[in-house]
PDB file of C-alpha atoms in Angstrom:
ATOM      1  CA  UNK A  17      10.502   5.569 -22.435  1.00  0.00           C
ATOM      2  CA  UNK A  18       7.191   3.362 -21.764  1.00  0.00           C
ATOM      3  CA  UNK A  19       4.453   5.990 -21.697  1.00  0.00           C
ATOM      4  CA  UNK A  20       0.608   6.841 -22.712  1.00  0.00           C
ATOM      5  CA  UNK A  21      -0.018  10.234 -24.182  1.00  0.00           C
ATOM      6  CA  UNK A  22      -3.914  11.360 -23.863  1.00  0.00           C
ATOM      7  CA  UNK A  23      -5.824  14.031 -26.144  1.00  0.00           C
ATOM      8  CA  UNK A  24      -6.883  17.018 -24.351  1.00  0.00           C
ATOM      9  CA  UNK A  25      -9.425  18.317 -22.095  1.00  0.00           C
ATOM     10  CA  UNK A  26     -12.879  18.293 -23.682  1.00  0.00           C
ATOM     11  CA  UNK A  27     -16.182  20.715 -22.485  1.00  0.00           C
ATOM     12  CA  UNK A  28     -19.604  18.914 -24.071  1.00  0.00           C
ATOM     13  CA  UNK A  29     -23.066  19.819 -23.825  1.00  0.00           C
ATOM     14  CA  UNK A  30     -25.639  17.324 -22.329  1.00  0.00           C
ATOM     15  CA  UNK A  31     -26.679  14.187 -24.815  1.00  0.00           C
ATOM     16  CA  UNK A  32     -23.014  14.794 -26.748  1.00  0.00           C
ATOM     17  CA  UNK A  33     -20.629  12.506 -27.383  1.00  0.00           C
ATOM     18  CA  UNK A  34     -16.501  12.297 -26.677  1.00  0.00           C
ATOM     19  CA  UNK A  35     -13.876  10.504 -27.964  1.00  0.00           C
ATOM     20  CA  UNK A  36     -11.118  10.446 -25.703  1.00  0.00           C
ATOM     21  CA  UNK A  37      -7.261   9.089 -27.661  1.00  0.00           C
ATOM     22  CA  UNK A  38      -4.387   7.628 -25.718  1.00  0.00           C
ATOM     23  CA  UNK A  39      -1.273   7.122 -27.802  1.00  0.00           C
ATOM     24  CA  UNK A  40       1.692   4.777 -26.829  1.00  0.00           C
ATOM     25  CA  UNK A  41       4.912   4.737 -26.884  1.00  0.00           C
ATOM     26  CA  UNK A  42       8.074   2.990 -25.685  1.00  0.00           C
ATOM     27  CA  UNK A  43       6.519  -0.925 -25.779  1.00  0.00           C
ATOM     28  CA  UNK A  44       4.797  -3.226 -28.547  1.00  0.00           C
ATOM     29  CA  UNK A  45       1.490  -2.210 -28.369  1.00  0.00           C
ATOM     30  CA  UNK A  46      -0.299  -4.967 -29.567  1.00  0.00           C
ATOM     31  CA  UNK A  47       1.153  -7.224 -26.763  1.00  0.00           C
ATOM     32  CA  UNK A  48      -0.911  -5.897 -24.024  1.00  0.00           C
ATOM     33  CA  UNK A  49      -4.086  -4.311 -22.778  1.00  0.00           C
ATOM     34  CA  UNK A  50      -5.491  -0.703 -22.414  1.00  0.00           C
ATOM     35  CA  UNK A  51      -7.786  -0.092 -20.131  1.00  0.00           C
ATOM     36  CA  UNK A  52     -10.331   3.168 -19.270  1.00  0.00           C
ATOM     37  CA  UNK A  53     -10.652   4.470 -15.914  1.00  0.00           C
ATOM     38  CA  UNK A  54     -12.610   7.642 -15.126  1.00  0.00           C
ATOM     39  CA  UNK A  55     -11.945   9.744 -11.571  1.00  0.00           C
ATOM     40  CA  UNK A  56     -15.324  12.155 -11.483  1.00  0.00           C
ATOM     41  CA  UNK A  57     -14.288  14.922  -8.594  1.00  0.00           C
ATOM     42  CA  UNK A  58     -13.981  13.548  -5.183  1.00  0.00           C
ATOM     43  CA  UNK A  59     -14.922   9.806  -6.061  1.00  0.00           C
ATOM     44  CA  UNK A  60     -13.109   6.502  -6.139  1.00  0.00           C
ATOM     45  CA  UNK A  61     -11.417   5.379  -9.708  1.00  0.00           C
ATOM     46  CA  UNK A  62     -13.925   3.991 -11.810  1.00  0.00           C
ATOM     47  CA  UNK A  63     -12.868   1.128 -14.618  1.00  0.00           C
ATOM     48  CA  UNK A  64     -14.608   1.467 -17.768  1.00  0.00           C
ATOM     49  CA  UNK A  65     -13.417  -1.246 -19.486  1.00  0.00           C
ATOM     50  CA  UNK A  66     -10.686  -2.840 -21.348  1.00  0.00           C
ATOM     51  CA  UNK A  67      -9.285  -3.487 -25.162  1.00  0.00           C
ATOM     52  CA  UNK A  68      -6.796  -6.434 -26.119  1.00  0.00           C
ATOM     53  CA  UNK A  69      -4.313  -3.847 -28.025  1.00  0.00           C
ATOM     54  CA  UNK A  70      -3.815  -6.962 -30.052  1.00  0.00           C
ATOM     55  CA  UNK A  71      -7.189  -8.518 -31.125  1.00  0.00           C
ATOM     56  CA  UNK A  72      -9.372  -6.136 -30.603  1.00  0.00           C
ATOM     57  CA  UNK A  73     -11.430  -7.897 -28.579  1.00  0.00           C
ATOM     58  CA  UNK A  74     -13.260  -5.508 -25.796  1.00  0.00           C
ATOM     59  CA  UNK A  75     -15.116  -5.817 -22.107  1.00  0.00           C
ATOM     60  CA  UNK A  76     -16.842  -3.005 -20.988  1.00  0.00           C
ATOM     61  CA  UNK A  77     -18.314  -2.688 -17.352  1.00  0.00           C
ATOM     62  CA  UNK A  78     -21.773  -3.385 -17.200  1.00  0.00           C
ATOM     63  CA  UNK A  79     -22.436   0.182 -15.775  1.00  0.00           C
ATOM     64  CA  UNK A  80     -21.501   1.699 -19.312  1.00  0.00           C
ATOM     65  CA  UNK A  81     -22.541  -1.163 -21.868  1.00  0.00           C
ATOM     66  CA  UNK A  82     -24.027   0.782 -24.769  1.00  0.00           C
ATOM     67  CA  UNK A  83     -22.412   3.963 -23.908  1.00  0.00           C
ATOM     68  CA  UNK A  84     -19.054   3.171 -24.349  1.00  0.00           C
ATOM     69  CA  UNK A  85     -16.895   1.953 -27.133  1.00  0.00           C
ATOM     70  CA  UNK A  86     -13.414   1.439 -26.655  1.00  0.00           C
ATOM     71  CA  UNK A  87     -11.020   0.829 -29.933  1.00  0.00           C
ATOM     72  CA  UNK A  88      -7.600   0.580 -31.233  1.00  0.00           C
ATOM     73  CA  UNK A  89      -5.733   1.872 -34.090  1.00  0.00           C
ATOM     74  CA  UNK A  90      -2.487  -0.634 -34.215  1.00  0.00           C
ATOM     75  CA  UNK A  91      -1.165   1.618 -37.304  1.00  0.00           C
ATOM     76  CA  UNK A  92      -0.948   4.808 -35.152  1.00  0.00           C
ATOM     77  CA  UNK A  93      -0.200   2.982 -32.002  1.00  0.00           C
ATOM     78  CA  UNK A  94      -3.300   4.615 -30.373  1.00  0.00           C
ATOM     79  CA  UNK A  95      -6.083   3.799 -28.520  1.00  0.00           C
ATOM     80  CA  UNK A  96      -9.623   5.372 -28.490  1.00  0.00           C
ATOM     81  CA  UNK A  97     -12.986   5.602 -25.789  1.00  0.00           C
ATOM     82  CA  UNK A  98     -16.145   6.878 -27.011  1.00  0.00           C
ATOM     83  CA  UNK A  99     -18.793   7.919 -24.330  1.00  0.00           C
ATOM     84  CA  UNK A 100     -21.837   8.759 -25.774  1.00  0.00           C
ATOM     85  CA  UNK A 101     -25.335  10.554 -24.360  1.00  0.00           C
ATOM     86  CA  UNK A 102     -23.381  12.420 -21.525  1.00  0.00           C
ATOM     87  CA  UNK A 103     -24.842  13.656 -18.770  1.00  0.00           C
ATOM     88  CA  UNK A 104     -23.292  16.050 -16.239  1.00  0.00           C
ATOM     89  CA  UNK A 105     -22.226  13.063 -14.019  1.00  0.00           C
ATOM     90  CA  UNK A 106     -19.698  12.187 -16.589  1.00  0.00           C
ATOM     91  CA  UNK A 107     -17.684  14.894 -15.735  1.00  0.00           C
ATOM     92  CA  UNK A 108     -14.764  13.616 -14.823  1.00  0.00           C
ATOM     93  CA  UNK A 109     -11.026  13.145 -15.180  1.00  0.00           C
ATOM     94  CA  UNK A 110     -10.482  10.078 -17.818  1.00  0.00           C
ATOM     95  CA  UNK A 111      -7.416   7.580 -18.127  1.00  0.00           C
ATOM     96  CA  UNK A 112      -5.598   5.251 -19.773  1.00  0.00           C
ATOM     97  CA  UNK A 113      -3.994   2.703 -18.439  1.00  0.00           C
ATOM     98  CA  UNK A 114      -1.995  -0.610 -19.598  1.00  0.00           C
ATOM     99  CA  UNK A 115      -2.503  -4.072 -18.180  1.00  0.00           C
ATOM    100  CA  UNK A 116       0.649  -5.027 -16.948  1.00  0.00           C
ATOM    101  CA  UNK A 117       2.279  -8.524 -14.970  1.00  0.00           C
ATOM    102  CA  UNK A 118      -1.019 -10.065 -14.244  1.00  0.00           C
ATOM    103  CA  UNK A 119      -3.238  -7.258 -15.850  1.00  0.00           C
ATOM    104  CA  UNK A 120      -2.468  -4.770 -13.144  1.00  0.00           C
ATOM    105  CA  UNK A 121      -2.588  -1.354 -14.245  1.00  0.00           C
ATOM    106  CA  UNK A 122       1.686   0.139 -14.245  1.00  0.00           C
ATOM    107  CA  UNK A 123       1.207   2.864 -16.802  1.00  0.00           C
ATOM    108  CA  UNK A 124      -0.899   5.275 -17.114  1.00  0.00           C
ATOM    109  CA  UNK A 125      -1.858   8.257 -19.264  1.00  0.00           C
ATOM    110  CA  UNK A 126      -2.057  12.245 -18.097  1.00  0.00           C
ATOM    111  CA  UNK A 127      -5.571  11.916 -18.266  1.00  0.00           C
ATOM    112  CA  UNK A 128      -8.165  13.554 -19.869  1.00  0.00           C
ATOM    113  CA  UNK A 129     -10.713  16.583 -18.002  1.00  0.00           C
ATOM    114  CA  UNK A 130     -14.315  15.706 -19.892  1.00  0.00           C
ATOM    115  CA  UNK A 131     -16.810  18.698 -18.529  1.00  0.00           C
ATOM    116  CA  UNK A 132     -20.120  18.260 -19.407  1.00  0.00           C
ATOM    117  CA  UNK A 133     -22.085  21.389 -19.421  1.00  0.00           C
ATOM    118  CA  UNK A 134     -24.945  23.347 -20.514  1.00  0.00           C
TER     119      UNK A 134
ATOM    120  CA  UNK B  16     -19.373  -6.953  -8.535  1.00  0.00           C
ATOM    121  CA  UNK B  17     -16.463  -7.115  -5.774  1.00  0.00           C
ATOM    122  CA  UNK B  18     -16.512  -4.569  -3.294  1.00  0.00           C
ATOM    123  CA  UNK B  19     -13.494  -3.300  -1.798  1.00  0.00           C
ATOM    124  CA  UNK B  20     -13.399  -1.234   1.520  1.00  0.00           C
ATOM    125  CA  UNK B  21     -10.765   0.253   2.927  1.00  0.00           C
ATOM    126  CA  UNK B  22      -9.411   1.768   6.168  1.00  0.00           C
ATOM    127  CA  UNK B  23      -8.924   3.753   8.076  1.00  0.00           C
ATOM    128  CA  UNK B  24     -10.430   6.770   5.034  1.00  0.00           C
ATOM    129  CA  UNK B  25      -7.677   9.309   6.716  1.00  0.00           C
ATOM    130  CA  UNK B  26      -4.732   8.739   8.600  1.00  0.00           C
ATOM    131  CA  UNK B  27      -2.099  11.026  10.300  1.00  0.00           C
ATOM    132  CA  UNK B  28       1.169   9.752  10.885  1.00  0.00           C
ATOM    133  CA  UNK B  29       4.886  11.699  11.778  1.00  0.00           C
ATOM    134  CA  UNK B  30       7.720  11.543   9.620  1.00  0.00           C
ATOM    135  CA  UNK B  31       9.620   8.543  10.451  1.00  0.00           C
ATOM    136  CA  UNK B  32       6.831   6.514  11.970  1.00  0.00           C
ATOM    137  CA  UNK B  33       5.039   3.659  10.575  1.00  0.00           C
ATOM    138  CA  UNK B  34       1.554   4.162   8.372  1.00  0.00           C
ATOM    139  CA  UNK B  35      -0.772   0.935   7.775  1.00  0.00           C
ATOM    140  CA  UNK B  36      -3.696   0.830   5.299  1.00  0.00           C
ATOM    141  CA  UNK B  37      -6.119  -1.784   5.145  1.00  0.00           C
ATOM    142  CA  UNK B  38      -7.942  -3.440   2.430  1.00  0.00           C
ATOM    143  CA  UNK B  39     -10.731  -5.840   2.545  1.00  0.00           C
ATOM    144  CA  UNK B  40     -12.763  -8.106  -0.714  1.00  0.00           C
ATOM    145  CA  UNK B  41     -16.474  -9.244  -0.829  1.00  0.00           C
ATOM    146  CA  UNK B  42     -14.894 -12.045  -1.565  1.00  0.00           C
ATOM    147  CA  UNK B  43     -11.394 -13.575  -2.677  1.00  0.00           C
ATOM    148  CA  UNK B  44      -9.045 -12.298  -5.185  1.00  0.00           C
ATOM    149  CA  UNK B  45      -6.961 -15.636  -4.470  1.00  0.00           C
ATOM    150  CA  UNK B  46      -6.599 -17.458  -7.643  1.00  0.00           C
ATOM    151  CA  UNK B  47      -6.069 -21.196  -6.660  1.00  0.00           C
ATOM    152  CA  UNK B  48      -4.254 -22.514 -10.438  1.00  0.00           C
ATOM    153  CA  UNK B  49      -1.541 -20.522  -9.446  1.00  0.00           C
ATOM    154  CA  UNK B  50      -1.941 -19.037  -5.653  1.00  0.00           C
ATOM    155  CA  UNK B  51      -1.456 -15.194  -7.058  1.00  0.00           C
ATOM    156  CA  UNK B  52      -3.433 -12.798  -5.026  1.00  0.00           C
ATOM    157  CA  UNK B  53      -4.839 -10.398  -7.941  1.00  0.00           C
ATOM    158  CA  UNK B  54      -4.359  -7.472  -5.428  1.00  0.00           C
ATOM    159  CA  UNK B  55      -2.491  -3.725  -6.365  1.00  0.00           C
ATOM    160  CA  UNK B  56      -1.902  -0.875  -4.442  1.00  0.00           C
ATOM    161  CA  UNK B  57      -1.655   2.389  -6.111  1.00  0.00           C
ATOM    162  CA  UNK B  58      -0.215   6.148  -5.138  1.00  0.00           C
ATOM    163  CA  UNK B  59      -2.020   9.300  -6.171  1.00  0.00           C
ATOM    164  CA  UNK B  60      -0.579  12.332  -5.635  1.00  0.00           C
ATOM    165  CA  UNK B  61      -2.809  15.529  -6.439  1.00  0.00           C
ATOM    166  CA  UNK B  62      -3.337  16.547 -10.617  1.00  0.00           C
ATOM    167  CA  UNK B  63      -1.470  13.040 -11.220  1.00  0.00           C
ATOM    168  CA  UNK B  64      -2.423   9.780 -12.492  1.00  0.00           C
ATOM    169  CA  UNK B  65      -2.027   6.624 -10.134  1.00  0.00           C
ATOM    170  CA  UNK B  66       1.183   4.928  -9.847  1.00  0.00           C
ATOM    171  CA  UNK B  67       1.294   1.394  -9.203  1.00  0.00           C
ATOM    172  CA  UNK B  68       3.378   0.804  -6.156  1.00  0.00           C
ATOM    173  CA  UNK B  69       2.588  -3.108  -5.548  1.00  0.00           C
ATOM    174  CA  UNK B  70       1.187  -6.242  -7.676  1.00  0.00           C
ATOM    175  CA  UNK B  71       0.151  -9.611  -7.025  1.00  0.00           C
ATOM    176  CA  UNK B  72      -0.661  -8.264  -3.361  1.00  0.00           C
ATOM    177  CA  UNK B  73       3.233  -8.027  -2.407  1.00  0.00           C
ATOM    178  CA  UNK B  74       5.609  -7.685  -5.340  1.00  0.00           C
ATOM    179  CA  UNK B  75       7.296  -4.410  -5.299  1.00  0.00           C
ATOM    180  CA  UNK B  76       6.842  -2.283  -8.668  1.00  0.00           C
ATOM    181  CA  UNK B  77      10.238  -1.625 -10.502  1.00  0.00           C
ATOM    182  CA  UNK B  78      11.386   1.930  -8.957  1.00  0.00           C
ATOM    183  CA  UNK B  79       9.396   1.783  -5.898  1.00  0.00           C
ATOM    184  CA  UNK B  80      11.433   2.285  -2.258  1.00  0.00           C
ATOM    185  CA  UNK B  81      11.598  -0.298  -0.330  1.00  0.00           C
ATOM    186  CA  UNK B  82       9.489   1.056   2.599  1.00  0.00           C
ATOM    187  CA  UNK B  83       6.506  -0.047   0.597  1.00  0.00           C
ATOM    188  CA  UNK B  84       5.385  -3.328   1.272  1.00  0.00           C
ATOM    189  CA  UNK B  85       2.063  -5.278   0.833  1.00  0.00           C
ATOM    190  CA  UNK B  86       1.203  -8.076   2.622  1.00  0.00           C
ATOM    191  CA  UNK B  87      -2.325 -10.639   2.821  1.00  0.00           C
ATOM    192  CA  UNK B  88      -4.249 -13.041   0.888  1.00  0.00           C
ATOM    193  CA  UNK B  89      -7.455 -13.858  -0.184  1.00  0.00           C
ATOM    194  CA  UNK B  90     -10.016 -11.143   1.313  1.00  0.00           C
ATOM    195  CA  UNK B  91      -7.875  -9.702   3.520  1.00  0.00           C
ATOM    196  CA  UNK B  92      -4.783  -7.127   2.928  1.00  0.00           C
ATOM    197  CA  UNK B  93      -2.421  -4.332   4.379  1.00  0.00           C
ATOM    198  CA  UNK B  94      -0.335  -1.888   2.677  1.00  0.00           C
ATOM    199  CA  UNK B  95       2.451  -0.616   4.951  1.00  0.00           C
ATOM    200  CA  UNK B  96       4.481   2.387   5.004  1.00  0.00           C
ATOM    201  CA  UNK B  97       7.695   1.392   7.376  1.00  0.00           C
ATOM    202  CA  UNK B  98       9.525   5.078   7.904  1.00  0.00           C
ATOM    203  CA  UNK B  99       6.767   8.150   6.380  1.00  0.00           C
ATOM    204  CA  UNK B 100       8.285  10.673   4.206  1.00  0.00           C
ATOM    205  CA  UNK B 101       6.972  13.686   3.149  1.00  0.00           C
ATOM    206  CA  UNK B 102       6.593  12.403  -0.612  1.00  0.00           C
ATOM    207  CA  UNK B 103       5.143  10.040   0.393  1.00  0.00           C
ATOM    208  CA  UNK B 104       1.760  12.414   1.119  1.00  0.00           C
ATOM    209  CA  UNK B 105      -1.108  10.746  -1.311  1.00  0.00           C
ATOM    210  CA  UNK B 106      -3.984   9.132  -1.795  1.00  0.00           C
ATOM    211  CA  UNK B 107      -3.953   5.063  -1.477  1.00  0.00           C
ATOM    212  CA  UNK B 108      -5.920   2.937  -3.689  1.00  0.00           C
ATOM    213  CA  UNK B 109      -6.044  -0.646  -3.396  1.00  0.00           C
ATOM    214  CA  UNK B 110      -7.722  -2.745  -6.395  1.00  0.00           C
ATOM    215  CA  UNK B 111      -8.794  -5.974  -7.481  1.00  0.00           C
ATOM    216  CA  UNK B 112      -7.744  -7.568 -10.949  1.00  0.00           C
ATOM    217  CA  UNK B 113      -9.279 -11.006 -10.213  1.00  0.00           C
ATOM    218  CA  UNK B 114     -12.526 -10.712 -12.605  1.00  0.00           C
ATOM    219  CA  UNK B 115     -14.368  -7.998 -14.418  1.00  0.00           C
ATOM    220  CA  UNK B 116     -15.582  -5.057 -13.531  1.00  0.00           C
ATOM    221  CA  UNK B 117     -11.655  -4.026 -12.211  1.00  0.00           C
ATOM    222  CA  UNK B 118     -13.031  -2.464  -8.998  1.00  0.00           C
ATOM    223  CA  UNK B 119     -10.898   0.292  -6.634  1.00  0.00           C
ATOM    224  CA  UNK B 120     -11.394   0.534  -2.802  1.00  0.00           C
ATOM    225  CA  UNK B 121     -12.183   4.498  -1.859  1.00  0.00           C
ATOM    226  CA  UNK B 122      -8.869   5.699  -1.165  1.00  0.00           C
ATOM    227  CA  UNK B 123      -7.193   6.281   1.796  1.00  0.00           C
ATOM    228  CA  UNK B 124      -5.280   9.904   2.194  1.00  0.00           C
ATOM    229  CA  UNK B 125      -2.064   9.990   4.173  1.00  0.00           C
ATOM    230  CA  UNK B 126      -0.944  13.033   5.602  1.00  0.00           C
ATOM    231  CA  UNK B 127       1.939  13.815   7.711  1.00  0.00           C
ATOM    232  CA  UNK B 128       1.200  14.571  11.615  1.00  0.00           C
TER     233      UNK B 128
END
């Protein structure tokens, strides 16, 4: 079946870096998007920004330009989000998610615990 | 950026009865070439991802019961609940796909009465 299957959870020290991988399944990969959305505890969902699975082209939201790169690997079916210099308000649940009819969001990965910590 | 607000933030309703969220735009998510609203609705149940429950503002997602429904257009928007049941205990996002950032209302938590 259609699904997204995320790395696992991830403790980092301050000024780290973490690469986050979402790998699909169950749908042509290169025909849609995959977006990044992070939860941090208590807070609304967050949107990160977006690849076309097909190009590669990217959008990131202007809150994370420079911090965040988001890539694809067509040959193992997997996407990828980098966030770099963390700081402890990065800590945070982190998803995938594919643009679906119209680009809104109808599957989603397990999502990914990122703990930033000294 | 568009700002989405919703309401009530908490609502209590008995099993059976009806539950209504609101949502509300800084401005329109009505796309005029082709009069889609670029409005979801999502469920989030706790330790889970979202699940989309409605796109383009009213269309039902494959799977979903049909006591979901989502109604509105342009800045304006309701997500009902017709008859409560006790799945149906989540969090409610609404969420705008009309332009970049992709921005999410605060959630509204339904609990049962």
């Amino acid at each position: 079946q259609v699904q997204l299957v995320q790395s696992g959870a991830e403790v980092k020290k301050p000024g780290a870096s973490v690469k986050v991988s979402c790998k699909a399944s169950g749908y042509t990969f290169t025909s849609y998007a995959m977006h990044w959305v992070r939860q941090a505890p208590g807070q609304r969902l967050e949107w990160m920004g977006w690849i076309n699975a097909g190009n590669g082209d990217t959008k990131y939201s202007q809150k994370f330009q420079g911090r965040v790169t988001i890539t694809r690997d067509t040959s193992a079916i997997t996407a990828y989000m980098e966030l770099s210099s963390l700081g402890s308000e990065d800590t945070a649940v982190y998803y995938c998610t594919r643009g679906g009819r119209g680009d809104a969001f109808d599957i989603w990965g397990q999502g990914t615990m990122v703990t930033v910590s000294s | 950026d568009i700002v989405m607000t919703q309401s009530p933030d908490s609502l209590a309703v008995s099993l059976g009865e009806r539950a209504t969220i609101n949502c509300k735009s800084s401005q329109s998510v009505l796309y005029n070439s082709n009069t889609k609203n670029y409005l979801a609705w999502y469920q989030q149940k706790p330790g889970q991802p979202p699940k989309l429950l409605i796109y383009w503002a009213s269309t039902r997602q494959s799977g979903v019961p049909d006591r979901f429904s989502g109604s509105g257009s342009g800045t304006d928007f309701t997500l009902t609940i017709s008859s409560l049941q006790a799945e149906d205990v989540a969090v409610y996002y609404c969420q705008q796909y009309y332009s970049t950032p992709r921005t999410f209302g605060q959630g509204t938590k339904v609990e049962i009465k």
